[in-house]
Short mmCIF file of C-alpha atoms in Angstrom, two decimals:
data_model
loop_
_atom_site.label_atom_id
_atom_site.label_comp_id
_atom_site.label_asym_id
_atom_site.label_seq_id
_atom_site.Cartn_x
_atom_site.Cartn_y
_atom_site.Cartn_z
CA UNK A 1 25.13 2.37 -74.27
CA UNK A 2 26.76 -0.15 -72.31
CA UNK A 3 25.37 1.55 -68.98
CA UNK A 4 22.07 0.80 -70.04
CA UNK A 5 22.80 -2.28 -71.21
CA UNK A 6 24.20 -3.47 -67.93
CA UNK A 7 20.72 -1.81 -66.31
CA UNK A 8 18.64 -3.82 -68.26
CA UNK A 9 20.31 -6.97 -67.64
CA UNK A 10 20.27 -6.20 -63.95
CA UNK A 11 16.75 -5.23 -63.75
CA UNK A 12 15.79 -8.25 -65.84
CA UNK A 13 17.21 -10.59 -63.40
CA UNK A 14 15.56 -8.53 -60.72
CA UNK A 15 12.54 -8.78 -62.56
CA UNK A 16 12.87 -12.86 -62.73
CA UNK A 17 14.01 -12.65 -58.75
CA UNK A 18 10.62 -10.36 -57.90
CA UNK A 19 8.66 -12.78 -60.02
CA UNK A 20 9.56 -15.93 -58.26
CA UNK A 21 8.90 -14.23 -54.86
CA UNK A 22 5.26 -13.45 -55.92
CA UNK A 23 5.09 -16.69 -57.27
CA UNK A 24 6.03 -17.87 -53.83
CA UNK A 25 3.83 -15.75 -52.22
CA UNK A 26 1.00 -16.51 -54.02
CA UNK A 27 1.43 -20.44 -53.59
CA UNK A 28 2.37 -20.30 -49.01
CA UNK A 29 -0.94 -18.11 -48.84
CA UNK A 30 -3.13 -21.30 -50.95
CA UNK A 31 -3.39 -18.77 -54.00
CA UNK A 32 -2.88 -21.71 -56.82
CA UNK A 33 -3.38 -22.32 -60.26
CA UNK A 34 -7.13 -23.84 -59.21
CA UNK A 35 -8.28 -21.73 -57.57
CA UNK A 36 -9.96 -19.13 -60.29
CA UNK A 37 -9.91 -18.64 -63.27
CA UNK A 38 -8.52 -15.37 -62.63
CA UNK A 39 -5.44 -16.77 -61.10
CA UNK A 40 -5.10 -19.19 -63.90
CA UNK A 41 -4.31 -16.42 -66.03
CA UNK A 42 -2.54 -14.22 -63.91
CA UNK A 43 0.25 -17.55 -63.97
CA UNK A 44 0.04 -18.29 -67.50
CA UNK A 45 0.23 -14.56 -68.50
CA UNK A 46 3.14 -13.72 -65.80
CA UNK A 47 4.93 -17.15 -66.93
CA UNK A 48 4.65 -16.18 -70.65
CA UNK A 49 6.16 -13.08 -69.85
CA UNK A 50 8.82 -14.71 -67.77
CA UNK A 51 9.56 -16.61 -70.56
CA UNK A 52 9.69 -13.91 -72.85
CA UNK A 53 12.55 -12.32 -70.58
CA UNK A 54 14.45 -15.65 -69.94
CA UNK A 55 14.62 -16.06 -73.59
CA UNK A 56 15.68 -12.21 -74.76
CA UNK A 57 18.25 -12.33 -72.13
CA UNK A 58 20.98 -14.63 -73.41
CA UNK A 59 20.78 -12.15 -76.44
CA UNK A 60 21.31 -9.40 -74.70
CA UNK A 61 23.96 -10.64 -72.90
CA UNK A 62 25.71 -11.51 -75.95
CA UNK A 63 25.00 -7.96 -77.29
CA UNK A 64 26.11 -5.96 -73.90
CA UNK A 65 29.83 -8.13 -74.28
CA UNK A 66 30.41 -7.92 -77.51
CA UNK A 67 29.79 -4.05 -77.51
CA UNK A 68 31.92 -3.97 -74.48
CA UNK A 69 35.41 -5.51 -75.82
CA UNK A 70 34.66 -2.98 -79.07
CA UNK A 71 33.63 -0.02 -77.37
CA UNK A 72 36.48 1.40 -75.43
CA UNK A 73 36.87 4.88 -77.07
CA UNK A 74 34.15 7.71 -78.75
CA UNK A 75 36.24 6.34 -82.43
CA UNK A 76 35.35 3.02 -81.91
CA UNK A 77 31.97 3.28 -80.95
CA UNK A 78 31.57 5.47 -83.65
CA UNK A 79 33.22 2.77 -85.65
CA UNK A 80 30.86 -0.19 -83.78
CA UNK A 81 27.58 1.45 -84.78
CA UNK A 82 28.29 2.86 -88.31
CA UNK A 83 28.02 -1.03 -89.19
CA UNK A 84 24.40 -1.51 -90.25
CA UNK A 85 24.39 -5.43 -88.84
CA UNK A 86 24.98 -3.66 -85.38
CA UNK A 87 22.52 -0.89 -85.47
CA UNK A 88 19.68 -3.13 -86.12
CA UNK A 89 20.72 -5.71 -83.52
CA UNK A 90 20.29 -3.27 -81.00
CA UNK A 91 17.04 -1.47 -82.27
CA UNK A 92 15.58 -4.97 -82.54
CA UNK A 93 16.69 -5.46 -78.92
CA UNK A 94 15.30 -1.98 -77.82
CA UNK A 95 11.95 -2.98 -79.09
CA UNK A 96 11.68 -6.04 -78.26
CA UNK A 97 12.83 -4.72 -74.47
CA UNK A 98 10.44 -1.72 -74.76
CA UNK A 99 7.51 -4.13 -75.79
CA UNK A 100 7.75 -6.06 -72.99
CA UNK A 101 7.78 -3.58 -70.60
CA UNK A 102 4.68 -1.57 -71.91
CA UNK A 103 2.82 -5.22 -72.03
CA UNK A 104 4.31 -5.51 -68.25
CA UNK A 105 2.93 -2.10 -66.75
CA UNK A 106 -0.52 -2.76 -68.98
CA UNK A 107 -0.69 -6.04 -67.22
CA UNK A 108 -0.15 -5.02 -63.70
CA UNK A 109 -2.34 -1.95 -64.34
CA UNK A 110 -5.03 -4.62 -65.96
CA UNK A 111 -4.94 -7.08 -62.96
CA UNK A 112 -4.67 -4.29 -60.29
CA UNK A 113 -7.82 -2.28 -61.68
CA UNK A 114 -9.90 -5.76 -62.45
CA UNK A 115 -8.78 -6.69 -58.95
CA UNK A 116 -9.74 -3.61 -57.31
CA UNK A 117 -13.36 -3.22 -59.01
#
């Protein structure tokens, strides 16, 4: 697990990274919040989501090092995730991971079709 812990992490603050860049992008080519409606939402929605990242990454964080100092051997993972308290802290990190991603590719699927039509 503590592979794809350290993935996530990384590809969340890639995420945050490619985010700002489009941000960016959007503003230096006179793409702003006024001017659609369309774009109005495209910020709020992709700023909600930011937010959504920012805030489940501290947790995750958390998660990924305290797994790390306890999970040095097969027995003490074994050990880690027979606790029930442990378990659901990482299912309820797995969904809440998962979630956002699905809403993510639905989004940029939703903007890009809209956009192209």
């Amino acid at each position: 697990y503590q592979k794809q812990l350290k993935y996530t992490i990384w590809l969340s603050l890639l995420f945050m990274a490619m985010q700002s860049f489009a941000w960016w992008w959007l503003f230096s080519h006179n793409i702003g919040l006024g001017t659609s409606t369309t774009t109005g939402y495209l910020y709020l929605i992709s700023f909600v989501h930011l937010a959504h990242v920012v805030a489940g990454l501290p947790f995750l964080i958390l998660f990924y090092h305290a797994a790390k100092k306890r999970m040095v051997d097969p027995v003490t993972v074994l050990v880690y995730f027979s606790d029930p308290e442990k378990r659901l802290k990482l299912r309820l990190l797995t969904i809440y991971w998962h979630f956002l991603d699905a809403l993510w590719i639905y989004l940029v699927l939703f903007f890009g079709i809209n956009y192209l039509v």
